[in-house]
Each structure stands twice: as C-alpha cells, then as structure tokens.
Short mmCIF file of N, CA and C in Angstrom, two decimals:
data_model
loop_
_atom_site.label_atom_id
_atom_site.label_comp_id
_atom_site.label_asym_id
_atom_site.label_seq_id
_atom_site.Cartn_x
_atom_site.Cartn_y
_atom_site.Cartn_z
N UNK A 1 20.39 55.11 6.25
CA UNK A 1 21.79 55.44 6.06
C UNK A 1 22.62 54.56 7.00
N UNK A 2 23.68 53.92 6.59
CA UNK A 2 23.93 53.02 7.25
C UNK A 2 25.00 53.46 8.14
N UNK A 3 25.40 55.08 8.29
CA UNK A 3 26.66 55.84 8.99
C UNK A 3 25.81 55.87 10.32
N UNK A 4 24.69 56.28 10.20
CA UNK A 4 23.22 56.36 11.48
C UNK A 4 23.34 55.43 11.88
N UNK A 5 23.08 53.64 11.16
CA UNK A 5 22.74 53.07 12.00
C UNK A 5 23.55 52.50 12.69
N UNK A 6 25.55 52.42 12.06
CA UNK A 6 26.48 51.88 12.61
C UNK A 6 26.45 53.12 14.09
N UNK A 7 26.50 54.06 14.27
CA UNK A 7 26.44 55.49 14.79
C UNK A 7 25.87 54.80 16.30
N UNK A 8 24.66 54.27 15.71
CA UNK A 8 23.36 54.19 16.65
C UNK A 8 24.09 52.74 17.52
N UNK A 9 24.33 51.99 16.60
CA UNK A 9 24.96 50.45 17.43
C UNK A 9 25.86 50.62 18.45
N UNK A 10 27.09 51.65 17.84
CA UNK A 10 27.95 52.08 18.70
C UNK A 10 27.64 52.32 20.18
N UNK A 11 26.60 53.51 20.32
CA UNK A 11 26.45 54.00 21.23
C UNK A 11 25.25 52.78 22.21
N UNK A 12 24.51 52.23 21.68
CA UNK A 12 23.90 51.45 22.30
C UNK A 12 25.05 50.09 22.63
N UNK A 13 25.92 49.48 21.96
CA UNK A 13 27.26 49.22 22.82
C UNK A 13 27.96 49.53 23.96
N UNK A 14 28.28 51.33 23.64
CA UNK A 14 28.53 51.68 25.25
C UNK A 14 27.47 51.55 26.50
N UNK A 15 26.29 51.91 26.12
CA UNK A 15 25.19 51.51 26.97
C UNK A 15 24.79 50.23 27.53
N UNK A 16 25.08 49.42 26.98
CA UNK A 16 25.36 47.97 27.05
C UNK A 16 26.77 47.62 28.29
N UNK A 17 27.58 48.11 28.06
CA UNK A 17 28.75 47.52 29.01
C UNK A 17 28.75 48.71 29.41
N UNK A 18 28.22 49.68 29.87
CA UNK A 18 28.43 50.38 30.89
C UNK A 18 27.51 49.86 32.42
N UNK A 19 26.56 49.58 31.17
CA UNK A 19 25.38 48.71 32.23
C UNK A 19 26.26 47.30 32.94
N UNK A 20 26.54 46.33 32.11
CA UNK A 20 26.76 44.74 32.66
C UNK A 20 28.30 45.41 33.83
N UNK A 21 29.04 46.76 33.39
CA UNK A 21 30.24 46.69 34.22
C UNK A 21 29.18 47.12 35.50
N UNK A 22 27.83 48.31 35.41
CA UNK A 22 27.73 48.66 36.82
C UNK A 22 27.31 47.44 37.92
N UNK A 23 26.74 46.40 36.99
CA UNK A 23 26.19 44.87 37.48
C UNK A 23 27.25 43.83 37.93
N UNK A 24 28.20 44.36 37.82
CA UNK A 24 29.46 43.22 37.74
C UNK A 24 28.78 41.78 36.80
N UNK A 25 28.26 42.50 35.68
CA UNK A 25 28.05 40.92 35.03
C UNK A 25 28.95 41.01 33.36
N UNK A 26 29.45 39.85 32.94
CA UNK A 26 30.69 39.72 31.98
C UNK A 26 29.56 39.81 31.19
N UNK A 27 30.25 40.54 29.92
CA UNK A 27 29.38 40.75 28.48
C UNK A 27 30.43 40.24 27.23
N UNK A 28 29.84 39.86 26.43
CA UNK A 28 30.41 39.02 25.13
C UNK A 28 29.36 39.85 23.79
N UNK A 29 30.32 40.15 22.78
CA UNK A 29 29.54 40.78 21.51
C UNK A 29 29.49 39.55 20.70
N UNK A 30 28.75 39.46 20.01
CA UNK A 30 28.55 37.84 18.63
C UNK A 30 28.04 38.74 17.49
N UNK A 31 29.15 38.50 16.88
CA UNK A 31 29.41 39.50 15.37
C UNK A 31 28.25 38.80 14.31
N UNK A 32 28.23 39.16 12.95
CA UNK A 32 27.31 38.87 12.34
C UNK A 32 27.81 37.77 11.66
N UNK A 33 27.15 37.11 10.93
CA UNK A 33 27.91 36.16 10.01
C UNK A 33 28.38 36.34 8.65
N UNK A 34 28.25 37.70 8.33
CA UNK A 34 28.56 38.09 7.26
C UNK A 34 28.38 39.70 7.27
N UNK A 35 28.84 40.39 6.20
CA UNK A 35 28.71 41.48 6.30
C UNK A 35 27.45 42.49 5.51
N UNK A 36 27.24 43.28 6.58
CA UNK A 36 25.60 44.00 6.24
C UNK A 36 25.75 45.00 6.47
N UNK A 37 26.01 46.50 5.97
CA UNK A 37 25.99 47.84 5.94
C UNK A 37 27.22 47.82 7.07
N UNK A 38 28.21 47.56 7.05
CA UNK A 38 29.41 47.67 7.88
C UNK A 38 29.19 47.09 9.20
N UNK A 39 27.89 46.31 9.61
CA UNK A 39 27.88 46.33 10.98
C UNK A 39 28.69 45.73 11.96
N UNK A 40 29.30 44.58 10.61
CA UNK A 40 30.64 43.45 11.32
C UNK A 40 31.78 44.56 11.78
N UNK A 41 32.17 45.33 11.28
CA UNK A 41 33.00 46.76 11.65
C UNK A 41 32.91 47.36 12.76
N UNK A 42 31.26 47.50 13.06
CA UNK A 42 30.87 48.45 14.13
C UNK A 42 31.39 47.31 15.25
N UNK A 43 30.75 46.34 14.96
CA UNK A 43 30.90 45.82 16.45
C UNK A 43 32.24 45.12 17.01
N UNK A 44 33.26 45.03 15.56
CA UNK A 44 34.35 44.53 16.15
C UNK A 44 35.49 45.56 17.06
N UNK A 45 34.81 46.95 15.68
CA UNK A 45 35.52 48.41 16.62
C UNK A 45 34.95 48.71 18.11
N UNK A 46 33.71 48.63 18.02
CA UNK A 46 33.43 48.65 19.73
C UNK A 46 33.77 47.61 20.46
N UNK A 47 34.05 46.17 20.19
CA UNK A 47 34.76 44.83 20.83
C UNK A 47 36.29 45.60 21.18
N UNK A 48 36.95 46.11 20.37
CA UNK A 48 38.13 46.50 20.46
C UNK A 48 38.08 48.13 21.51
N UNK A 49 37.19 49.17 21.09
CA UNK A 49 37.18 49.96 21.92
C UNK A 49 36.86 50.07 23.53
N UNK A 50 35.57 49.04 23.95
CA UNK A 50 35.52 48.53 25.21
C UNK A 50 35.90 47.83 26.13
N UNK A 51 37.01 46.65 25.05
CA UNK A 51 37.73 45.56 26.06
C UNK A 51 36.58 44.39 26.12
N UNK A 52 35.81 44.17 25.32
CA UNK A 52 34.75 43.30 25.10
C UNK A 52 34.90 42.15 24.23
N UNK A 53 35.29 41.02 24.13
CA UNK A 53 35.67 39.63 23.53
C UNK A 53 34.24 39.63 22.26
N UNK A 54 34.99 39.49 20.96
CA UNK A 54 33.71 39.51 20.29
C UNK A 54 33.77 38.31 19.46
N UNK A 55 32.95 37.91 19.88
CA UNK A 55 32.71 36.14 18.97
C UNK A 55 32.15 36.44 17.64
N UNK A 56 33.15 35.91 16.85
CA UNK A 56 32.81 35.68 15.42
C UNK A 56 32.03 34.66 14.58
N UNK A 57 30.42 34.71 14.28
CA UNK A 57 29.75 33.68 13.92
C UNK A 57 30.24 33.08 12.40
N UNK A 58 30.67 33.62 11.94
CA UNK A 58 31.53 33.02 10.63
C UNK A 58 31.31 31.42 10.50
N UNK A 59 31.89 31.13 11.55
CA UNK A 59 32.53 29.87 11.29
C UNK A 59 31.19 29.03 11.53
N UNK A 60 30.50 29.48 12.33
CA UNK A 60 29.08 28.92 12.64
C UNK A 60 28.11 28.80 11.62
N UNK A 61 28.04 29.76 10.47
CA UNK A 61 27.19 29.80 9.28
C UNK A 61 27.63 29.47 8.29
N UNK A 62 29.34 28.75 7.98
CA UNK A 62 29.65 27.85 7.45
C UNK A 62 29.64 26.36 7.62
N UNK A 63 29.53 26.05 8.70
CA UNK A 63 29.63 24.71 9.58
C UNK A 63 27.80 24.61 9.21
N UNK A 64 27.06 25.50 9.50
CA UNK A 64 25.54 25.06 9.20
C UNK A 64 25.18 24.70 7.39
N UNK A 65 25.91 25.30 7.03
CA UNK A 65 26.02 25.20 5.20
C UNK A 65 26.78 23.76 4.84
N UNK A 66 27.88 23.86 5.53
CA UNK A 66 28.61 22.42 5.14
C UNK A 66 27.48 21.16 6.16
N UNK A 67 26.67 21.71 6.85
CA UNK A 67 25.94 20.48 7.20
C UNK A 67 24.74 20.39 6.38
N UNK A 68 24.16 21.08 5.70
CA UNK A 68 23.45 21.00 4.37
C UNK A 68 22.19 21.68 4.75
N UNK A 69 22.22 23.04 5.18
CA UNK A 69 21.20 24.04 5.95
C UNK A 69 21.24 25.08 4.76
N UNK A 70 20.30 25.55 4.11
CA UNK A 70 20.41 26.70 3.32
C UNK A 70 20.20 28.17 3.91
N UNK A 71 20.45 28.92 3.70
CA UNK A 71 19.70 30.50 3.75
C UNK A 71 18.91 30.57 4.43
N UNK A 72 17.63 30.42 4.16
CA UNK A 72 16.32 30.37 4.38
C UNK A 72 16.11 29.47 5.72
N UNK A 73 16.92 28.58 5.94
CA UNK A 73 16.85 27.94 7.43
C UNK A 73 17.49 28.80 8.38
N UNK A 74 18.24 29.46 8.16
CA UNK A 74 19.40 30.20 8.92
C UNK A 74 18.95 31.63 9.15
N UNK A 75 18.29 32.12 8.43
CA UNK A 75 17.91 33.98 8.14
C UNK A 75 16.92 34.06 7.96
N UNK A 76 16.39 35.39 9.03
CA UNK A 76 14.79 35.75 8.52
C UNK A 76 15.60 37.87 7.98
N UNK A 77 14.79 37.92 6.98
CA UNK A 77 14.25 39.43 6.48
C UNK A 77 13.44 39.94 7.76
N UNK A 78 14.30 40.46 8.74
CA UNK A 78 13.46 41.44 9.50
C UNK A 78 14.22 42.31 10.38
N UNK A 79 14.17 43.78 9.49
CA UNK A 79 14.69 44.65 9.35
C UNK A 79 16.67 44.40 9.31
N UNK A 80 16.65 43.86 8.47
CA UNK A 80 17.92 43.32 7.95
C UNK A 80 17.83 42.03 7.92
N UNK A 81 18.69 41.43 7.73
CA UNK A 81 18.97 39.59 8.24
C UNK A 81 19.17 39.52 9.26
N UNK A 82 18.26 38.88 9.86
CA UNK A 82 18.54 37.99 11.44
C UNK A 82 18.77 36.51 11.56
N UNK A 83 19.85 36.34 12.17
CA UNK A 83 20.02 34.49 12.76
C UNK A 83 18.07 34.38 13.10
N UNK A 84 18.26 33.01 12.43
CA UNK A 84 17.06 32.42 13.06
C UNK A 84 17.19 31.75 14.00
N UNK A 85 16.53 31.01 14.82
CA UNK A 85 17.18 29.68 15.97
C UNK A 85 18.14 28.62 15.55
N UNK A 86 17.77 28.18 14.27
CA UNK A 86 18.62 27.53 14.20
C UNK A 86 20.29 27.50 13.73
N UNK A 87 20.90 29.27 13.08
CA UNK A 87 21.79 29.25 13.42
C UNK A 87 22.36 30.30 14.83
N UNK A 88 21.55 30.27 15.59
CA UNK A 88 21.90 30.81 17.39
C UNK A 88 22.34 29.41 17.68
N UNK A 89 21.53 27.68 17.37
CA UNK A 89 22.07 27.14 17.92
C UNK A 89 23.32 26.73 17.42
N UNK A 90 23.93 26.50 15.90
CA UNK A 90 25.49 26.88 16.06
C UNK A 90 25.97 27.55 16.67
N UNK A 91 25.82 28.73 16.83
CA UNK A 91 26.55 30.43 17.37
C UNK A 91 26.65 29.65 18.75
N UNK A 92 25.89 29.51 19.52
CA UNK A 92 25.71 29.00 20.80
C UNK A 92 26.92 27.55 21.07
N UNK A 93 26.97 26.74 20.32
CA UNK A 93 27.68 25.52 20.20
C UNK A 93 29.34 25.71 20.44
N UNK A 94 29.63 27.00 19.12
CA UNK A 94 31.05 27.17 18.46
C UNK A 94 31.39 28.12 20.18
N UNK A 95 30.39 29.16 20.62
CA UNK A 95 30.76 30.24 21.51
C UNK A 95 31.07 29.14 23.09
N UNK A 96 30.69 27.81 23.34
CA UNK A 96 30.29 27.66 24.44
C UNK A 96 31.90 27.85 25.35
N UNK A 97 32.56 27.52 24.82
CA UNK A 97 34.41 27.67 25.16
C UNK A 97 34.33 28.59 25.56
N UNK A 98 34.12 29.32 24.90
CA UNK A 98 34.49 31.11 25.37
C UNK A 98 34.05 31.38 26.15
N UNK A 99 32.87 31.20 25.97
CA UNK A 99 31.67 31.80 27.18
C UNK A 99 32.08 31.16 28.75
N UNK A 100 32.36 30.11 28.79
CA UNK A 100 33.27 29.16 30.06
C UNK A 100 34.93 29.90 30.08
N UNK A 101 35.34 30.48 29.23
CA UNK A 101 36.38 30.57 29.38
C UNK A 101 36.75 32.15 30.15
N UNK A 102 35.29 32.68 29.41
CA UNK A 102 35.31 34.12 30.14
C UNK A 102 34.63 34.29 31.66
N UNK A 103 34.07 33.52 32.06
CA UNK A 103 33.20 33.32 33.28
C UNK A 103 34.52 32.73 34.29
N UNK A 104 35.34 32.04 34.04
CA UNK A 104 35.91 31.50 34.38
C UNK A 104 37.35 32.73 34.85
N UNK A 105 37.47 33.64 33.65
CA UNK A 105 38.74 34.18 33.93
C UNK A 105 37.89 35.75 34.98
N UNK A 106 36.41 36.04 34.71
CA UNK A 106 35.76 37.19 35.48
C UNK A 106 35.54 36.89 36.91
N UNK A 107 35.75 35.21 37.10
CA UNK A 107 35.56 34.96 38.85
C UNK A 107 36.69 34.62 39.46
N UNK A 108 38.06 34.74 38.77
CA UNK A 108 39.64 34.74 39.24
C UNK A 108 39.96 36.30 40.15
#
C-alpha cells in the first residue's frame, strides 16, 4: 500500500534530520527521478516540512537520456526502481553546487 510506505518514508525522514541536527551535520534529500507510488510527494513534503533543501534528479535522468543512456543503464528493479551508479553519477554532478553551496552557508 503505498499510504504505508509514503507513511513509513516520512517518519524515517524525521529520524534522519533529527539525527544529522543532533550531529551538527547538514542533510540534503535527492528526490526521485520520476514518480513512483507518490514518493516524489513524500519527500518534497518532508523537504518542505523539515527545512531540508531537496534536490531534484529530474534534470539528471534527462541529461543521461539526451546523452544516449537508456532505462536499463540508469534503473535496477529492486524493490521499486533504484538509480543505478550510473545515474548517482549525474545526480552527483547536477547536485555538486548545492552541496558546496549548503556546506558553505552551514559554516557561516
């Protein structure tokens, strides 16, 4: 049921930045690249409910398509669609700004 598993993300979200705030370490969400039982929802509502910057891979799993990468290079079937490595290393490429930009504004 996919109300459970958005349910379940949520709360393992708060668990997530409750943890990196008790660490003083900056946390970043990286959304899906498309949409799968609402989860792009869950995590942009918890990006928005925690104060958590959520990087949108979108643009990353188009940029791997317009470079002539199919499906099957990009996604494995396990237990939903997962980025494979090779689109983390877009995700990783498009995010690196941010990721400098947020490290940058958490040690001001």
């Amino acid at each position: 049921d996919s109300s459970e598993i958005n349910a379940g993300l949520a709360f393992d979200h708060d668990r997530i930045v409750a943890t990196a705030i008790a660490l003083e370490t900056p946390v970043l969400f990286i959304n899906y690249p498309f949409e799968y039982l609402g989860i792009r929802n869950t995590i942009a509502a918890s990006g928005d409910r925690l104060g958590v910057a959520v990087i949108d891979s979108q643009q990353s799993m188009k940029r791997a398509i317009t470079d002539g990468r199919d499906w099957s290079e990009l996604l494995v079937r396990a237990a939903g669609p997962h980025p494979k490595g090779l689109l983390y290393r877009y995700v990783v490429e498009d995010m690196m700004p941010l990721v400098v930009d947020s490290l940058d504004t958490s040690l001001r």
